[in-house]
Short mmCIF file of C-alpha atoms in Angstrom, two decimals:
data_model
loop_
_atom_site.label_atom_id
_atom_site.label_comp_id
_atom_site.label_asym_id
_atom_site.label_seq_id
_atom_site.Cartn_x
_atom_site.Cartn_y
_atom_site.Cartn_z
CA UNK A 12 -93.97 -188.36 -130.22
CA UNK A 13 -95.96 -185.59 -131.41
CA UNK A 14 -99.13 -184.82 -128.95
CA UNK A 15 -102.66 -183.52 -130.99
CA UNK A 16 -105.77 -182.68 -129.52
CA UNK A 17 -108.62 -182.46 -131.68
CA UNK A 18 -112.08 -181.13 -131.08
CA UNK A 19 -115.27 -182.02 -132.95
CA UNK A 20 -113.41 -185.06 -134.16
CA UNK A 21 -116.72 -187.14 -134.61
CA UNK A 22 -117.91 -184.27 -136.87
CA UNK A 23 -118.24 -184.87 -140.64
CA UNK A 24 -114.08 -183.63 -140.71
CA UNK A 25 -113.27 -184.50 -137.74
CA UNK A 26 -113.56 -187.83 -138.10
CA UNK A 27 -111.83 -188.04 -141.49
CA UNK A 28 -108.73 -185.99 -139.62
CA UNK A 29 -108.68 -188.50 -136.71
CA UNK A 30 -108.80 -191.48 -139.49
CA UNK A 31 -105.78 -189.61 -141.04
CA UNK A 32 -103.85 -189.31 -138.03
CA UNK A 33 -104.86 -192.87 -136.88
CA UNK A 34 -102.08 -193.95 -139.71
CA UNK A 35 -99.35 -191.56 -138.14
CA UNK A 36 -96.82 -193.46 -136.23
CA UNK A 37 -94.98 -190.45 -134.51
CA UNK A 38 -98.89 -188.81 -133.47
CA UNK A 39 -101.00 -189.39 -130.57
CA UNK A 40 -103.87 -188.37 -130.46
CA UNK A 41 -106.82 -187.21 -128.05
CA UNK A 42 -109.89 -185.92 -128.80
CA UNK A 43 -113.01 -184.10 -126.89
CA UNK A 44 -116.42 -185.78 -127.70
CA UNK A 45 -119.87 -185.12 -125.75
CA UNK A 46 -120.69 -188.33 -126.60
CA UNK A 47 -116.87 -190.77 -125.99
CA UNK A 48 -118.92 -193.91 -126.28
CA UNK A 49 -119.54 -192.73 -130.30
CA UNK A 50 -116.38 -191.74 -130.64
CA UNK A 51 -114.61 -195.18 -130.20
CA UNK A 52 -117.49 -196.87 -132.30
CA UNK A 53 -116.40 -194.59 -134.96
CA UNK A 54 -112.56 -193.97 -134.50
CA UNK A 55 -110.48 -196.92 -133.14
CA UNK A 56 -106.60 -196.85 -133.89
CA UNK A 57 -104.31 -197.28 -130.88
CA UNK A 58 -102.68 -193.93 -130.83
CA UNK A 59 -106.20 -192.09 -130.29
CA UNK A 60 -108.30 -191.46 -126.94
CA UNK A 61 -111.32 -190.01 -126.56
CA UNK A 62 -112.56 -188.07 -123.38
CA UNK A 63 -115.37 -186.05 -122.69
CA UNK A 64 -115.84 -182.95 -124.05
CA UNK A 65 -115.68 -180.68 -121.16
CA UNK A 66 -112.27 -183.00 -119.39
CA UNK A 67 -110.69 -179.31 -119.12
CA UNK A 68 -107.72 -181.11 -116.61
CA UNK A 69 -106.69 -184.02 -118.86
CA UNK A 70 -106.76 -181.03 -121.69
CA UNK A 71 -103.88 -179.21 -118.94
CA UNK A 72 -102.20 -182.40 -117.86
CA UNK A 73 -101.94 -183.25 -121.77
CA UNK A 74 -99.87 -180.28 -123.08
CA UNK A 75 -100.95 -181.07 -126.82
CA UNK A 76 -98.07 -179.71 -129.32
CA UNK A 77 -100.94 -179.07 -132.08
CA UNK A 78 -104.32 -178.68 -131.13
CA UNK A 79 -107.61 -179.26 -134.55
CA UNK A 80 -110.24 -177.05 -132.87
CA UNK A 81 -113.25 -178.56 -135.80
CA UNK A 82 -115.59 -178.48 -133.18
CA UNK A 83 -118.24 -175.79 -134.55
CA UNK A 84 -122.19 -175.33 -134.80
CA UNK A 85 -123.39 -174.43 -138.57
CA UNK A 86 -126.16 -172.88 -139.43
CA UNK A 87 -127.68 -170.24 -142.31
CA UNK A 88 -130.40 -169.92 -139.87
CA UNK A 89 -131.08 -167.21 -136.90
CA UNK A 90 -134.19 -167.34 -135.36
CA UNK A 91 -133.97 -166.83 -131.50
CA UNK A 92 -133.55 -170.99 -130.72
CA UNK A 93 -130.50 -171.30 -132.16
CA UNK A 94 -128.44 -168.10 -130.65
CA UNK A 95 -127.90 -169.61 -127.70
CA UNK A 96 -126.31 -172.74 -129.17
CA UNK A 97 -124.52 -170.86 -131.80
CA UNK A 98 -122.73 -168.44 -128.96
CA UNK A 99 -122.27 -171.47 -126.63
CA UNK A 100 -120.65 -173.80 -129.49
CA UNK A 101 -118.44 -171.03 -131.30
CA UNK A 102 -117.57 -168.59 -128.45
CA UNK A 103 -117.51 -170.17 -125.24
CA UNK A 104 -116.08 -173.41 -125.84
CA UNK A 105 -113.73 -172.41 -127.88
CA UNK A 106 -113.04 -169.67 -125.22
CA UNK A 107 -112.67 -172.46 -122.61
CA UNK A 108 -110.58 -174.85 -124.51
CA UNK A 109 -107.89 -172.14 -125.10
CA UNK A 110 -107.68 -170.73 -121.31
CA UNK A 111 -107.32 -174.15 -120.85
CA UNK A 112 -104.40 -174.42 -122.60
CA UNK A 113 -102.60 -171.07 -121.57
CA UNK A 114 -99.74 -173.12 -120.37
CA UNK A 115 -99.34 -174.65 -123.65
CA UNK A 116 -96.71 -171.93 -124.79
CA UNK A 117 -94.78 -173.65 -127.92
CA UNK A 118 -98.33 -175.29 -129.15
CA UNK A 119 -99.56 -174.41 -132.52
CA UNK A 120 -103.63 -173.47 -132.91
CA UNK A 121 -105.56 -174.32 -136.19
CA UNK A 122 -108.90 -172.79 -135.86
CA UNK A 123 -111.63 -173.38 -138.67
CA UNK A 124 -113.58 -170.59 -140.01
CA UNK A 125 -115.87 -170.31 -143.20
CA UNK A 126 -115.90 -168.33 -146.66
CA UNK A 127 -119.13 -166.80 -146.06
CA UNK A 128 -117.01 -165.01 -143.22
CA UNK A 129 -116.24 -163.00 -147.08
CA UNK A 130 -119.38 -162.58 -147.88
CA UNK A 131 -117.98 -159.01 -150.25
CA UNK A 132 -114.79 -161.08 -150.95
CA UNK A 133 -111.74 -161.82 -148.89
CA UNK A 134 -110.00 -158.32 -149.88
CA UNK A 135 -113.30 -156.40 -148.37
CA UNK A 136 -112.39 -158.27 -144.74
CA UNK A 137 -114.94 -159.91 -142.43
CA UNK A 138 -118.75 -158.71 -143.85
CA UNK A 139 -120.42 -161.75 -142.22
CA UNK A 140 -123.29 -163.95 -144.61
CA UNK A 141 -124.85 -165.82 -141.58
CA UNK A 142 -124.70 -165.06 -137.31
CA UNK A 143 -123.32 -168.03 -137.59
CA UNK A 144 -119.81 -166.85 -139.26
CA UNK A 145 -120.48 -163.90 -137.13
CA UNK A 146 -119.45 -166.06 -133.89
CA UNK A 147 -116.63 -167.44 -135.99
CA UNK A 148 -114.78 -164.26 -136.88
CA UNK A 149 -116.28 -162.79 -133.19
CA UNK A 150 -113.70 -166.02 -131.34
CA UNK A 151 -110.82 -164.98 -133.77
CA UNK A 152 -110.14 -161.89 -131.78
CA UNK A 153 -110.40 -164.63 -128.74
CA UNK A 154 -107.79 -166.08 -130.27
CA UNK A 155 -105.55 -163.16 -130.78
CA UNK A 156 -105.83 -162.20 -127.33
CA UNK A 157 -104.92 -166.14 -125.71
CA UNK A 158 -102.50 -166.06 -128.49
CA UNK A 159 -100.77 -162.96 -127.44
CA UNK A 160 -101.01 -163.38 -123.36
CA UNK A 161 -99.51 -166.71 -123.93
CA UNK A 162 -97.52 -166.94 -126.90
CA UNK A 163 -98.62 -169.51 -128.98
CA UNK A 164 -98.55 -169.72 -132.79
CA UNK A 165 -101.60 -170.37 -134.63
CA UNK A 166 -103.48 -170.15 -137.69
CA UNK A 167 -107.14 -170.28 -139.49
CA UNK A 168 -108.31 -173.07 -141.99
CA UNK A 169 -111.05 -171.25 -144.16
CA UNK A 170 -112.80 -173.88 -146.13
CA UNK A 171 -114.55 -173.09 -149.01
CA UNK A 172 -117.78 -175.26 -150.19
CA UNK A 173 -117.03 -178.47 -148.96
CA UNK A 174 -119.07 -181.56 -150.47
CA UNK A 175 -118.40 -185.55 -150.63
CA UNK A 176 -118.71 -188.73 -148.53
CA UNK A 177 -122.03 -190.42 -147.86
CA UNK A 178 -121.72 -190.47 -143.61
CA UNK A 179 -123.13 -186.86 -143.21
CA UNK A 180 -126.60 -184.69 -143.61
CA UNK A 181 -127.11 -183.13 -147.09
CA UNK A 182 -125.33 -181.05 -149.32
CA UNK A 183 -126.02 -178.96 -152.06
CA UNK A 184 -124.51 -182.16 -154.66
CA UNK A 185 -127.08 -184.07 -152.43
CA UNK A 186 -130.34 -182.60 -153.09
CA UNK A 187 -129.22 -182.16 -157.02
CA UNK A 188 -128.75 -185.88 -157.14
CA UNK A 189 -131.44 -186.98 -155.25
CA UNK A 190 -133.96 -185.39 -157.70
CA UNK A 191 -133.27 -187.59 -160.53
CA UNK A 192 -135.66 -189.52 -158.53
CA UNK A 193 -137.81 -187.32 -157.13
CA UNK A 194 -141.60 -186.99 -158.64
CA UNK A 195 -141.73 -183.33 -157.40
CA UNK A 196 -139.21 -180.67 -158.63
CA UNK A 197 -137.08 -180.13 -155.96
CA UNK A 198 -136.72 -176.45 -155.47
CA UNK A 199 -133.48 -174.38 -155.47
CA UNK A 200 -132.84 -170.81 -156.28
CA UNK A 201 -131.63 -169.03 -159.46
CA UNK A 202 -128.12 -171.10 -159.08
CA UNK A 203 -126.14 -168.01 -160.13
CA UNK A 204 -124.04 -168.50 -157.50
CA UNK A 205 -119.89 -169.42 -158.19
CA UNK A 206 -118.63 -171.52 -155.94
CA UNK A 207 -115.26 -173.28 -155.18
CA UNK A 208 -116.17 -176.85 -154.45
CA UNK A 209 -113.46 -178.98 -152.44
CA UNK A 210 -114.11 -182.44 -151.44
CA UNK A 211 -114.01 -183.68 -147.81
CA UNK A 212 -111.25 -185.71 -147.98
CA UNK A 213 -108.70 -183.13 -149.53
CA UNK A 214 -109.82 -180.81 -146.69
CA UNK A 215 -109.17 -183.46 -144.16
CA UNK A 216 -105.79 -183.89 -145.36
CA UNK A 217 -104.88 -180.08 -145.13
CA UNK A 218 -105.20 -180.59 -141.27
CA UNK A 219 -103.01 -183.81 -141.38
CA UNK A 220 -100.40 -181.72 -142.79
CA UNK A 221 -100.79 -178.88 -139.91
CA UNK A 222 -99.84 -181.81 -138.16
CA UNK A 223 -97.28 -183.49 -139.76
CA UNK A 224 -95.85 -179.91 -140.78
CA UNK A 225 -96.17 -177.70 -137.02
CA UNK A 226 -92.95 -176.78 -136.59
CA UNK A 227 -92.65 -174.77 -139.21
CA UNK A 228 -95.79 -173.80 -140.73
CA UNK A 229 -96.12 -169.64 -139.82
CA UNK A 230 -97.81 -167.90 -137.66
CA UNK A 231 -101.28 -166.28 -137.63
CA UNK A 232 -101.77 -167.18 -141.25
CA UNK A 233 -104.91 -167.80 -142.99
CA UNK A 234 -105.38 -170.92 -145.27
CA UNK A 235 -107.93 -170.73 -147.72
CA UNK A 236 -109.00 -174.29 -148.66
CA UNK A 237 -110.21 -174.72 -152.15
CA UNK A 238 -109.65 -176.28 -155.64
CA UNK A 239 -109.59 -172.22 -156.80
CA UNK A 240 -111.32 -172.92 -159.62
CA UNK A 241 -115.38 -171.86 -159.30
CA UNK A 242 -118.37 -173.54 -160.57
CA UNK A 243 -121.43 -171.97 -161.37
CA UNK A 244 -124.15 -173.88 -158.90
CA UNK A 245 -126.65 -174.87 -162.27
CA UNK A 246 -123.07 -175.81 -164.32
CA UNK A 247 -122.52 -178.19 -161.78
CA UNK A 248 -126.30 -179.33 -162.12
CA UNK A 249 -125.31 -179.79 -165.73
CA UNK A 250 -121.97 -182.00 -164.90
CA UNK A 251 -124.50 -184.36 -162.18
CA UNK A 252 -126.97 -184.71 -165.82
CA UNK A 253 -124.06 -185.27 -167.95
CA UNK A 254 -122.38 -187.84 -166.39
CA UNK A 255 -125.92 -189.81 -165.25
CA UNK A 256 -126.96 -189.21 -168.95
CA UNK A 257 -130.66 -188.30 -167.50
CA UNK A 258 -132.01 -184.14 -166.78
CA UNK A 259 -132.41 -183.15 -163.14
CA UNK A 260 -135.92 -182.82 -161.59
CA UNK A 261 -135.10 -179.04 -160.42
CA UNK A 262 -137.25 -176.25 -160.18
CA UNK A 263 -134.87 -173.75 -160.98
CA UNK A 264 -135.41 -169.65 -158.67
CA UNK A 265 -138.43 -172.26 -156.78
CA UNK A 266 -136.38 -170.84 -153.74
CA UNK A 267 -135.27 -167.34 -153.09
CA UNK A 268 -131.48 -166.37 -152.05
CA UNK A 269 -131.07 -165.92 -148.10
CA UNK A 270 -130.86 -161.98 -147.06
CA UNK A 271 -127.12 -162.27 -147.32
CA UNK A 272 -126.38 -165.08 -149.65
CA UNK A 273 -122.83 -165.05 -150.64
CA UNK A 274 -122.68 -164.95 -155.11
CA UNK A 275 -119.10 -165.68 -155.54
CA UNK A 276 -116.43 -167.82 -153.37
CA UNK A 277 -113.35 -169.20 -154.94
CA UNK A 278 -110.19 -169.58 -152.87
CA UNK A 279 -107.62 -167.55 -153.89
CA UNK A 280 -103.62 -169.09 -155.18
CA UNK A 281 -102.00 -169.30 -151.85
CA UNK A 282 -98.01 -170.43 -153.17
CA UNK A 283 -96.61 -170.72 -149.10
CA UNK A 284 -100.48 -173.20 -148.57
CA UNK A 285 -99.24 -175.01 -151.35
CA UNK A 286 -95.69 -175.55 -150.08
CA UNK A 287 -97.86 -178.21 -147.82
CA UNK A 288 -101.36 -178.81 -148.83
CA UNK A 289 -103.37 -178.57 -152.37
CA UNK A 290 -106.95 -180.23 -153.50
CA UNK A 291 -106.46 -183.00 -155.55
CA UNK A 292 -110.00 -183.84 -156.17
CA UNK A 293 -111.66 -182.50 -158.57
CA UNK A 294 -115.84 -181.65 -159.12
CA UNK A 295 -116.15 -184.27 -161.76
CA UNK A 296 -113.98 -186.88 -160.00
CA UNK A 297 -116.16 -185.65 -156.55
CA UNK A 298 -119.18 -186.35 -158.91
CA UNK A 299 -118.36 -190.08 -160.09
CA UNK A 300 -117.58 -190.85 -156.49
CA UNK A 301 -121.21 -189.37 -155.35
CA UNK A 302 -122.92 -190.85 -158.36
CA UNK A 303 -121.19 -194.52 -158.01
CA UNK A 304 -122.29 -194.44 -154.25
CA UNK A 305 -125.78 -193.51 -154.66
#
């Protein structure tokens, strides 16, 4: 039986990952949740528990074999309320959870970063969009160090623009569809941006296969998650009219571009990622789904 702990599973991945898992017959799984009462409301398959998120001696008398650390705080924003909860979320915790698990010597680590991490593109290294993927590339050298004093294996899940599902706050595909409705133009910028748009549930099945694949998958390697195929953020405004047959009620440059707003972000063709994992979904299928739902 193969032991997985898994942070931020009531998140909008986390909880898909859990579901996932859930259907695993060699997997158990336990999970950290503030809120543990939520968690079973949400996820309840007989191989999970949930325990609080801060249970840092179950975490040691657990030993997990793979441990999902999902749980993260997003934001483009960084005004002076937020940096507190952005350095507790993404540094500390994380920081906590591994020295935590410093006995766990043969485990295997799948942290979750972000593309804007690449703002200048993956070849230029880490030029950070947002403080927020600041404090995620800051707790990678975390990482290096627990993984080094300890000797664990681990590696980073870099999603790319994920979208889809109807159980979560807005998106970008969101506020596109929801002015076909709207009596006021809803504002956006110039859309110039490319992006590489990947659909929750083909991420969520990426970390299944960390699980299902742990003992062999190697070691401090970076996974970037994505169709690899970009779309241009007003062609994809064009694919929401097409297949609605009606124009969207966007106000096209109404918004400017954050300071640092990343242009371009495709995932690059990973050939060992795809040994285990590739998206299956693609924009227009993500579309139909979003459209049929609405």
């Amino acid at each position: 039986m193969k032991k997985v702990l898994v942070t931020g599973a009531t998140g909008y991945i986390g909880r898909r990952v859990v579901a996932l898992l859930g259907r695993m017959d060699d997997v158990k799984v336990l999970t950290l949740s503030r809120n543990t009462e939520k968690a079973y409301e949400l996820m309840t398959y007989g191989n999970v528990e949930h325990i609080g998120a801060e249970e840092w001696g179950r975490v040691k008398e657990y030993k997990p074999d793979v441990v999902l650390h999902l749980a993260t705080y997003s934001t483009s924003g960084d005004n002076e309320e937020i940096i507190e909860k952005l350095i507790i979320s993404n540094i500390m915790y994380g920081t906590r959870l591994l020295n935590a698990l410093q006995e766990c010597r043969n485990m295997l680590f799948v942290n979750i970063g972000s593309f804007a991490e690449y703002r200048l593109g993956q070849e230029n290294g880490f030029r950070d969009a947002y403080l927020y993927t600041a404090t995620k590339s800051a707790f990678r050298h975390i990482v290096d160090y627990y993984a080094d004093k300890c000797g664990f294996r681990y590696v980073t899940a870099v999603p790319y623009t994920v979208y889809g599902g109807v159980d979560t706050g807005k998106k970008l595909i969101d506020y596109m569809v929801d002015s076909i409705d709207s009596e006021e133009p809803v504002k956006m910028t110039k859309g110039e941006q490319v992006l590489d748009f990947v659909h929750v549930e083909d991420v969520a099945r990426f970390f299944a296969a960390m699980v299902e694949h742990s003992e062999v998958i190697e070691n401090r390697h970076e996974f970037h998650l994505g169709t690899c195929v970009g779309t241009r953020v007003r062609d994809l405004a064009e694919i929401i009219s097409r297949e609605i047959g009606q124009k969207l009620n966007i106000e096209w440059g109404g918004r400017e571009y954050r300071p640092l707003d990343v242009m371009y972000a495709v995932a690059p063709r990973d050939e060992y990622l795809n040994r285990y994992w590739k998206a299956e979904i693609s924009i227009e299928e993500g579309v139909n789904e979003k459209l049929t739902c609405r």
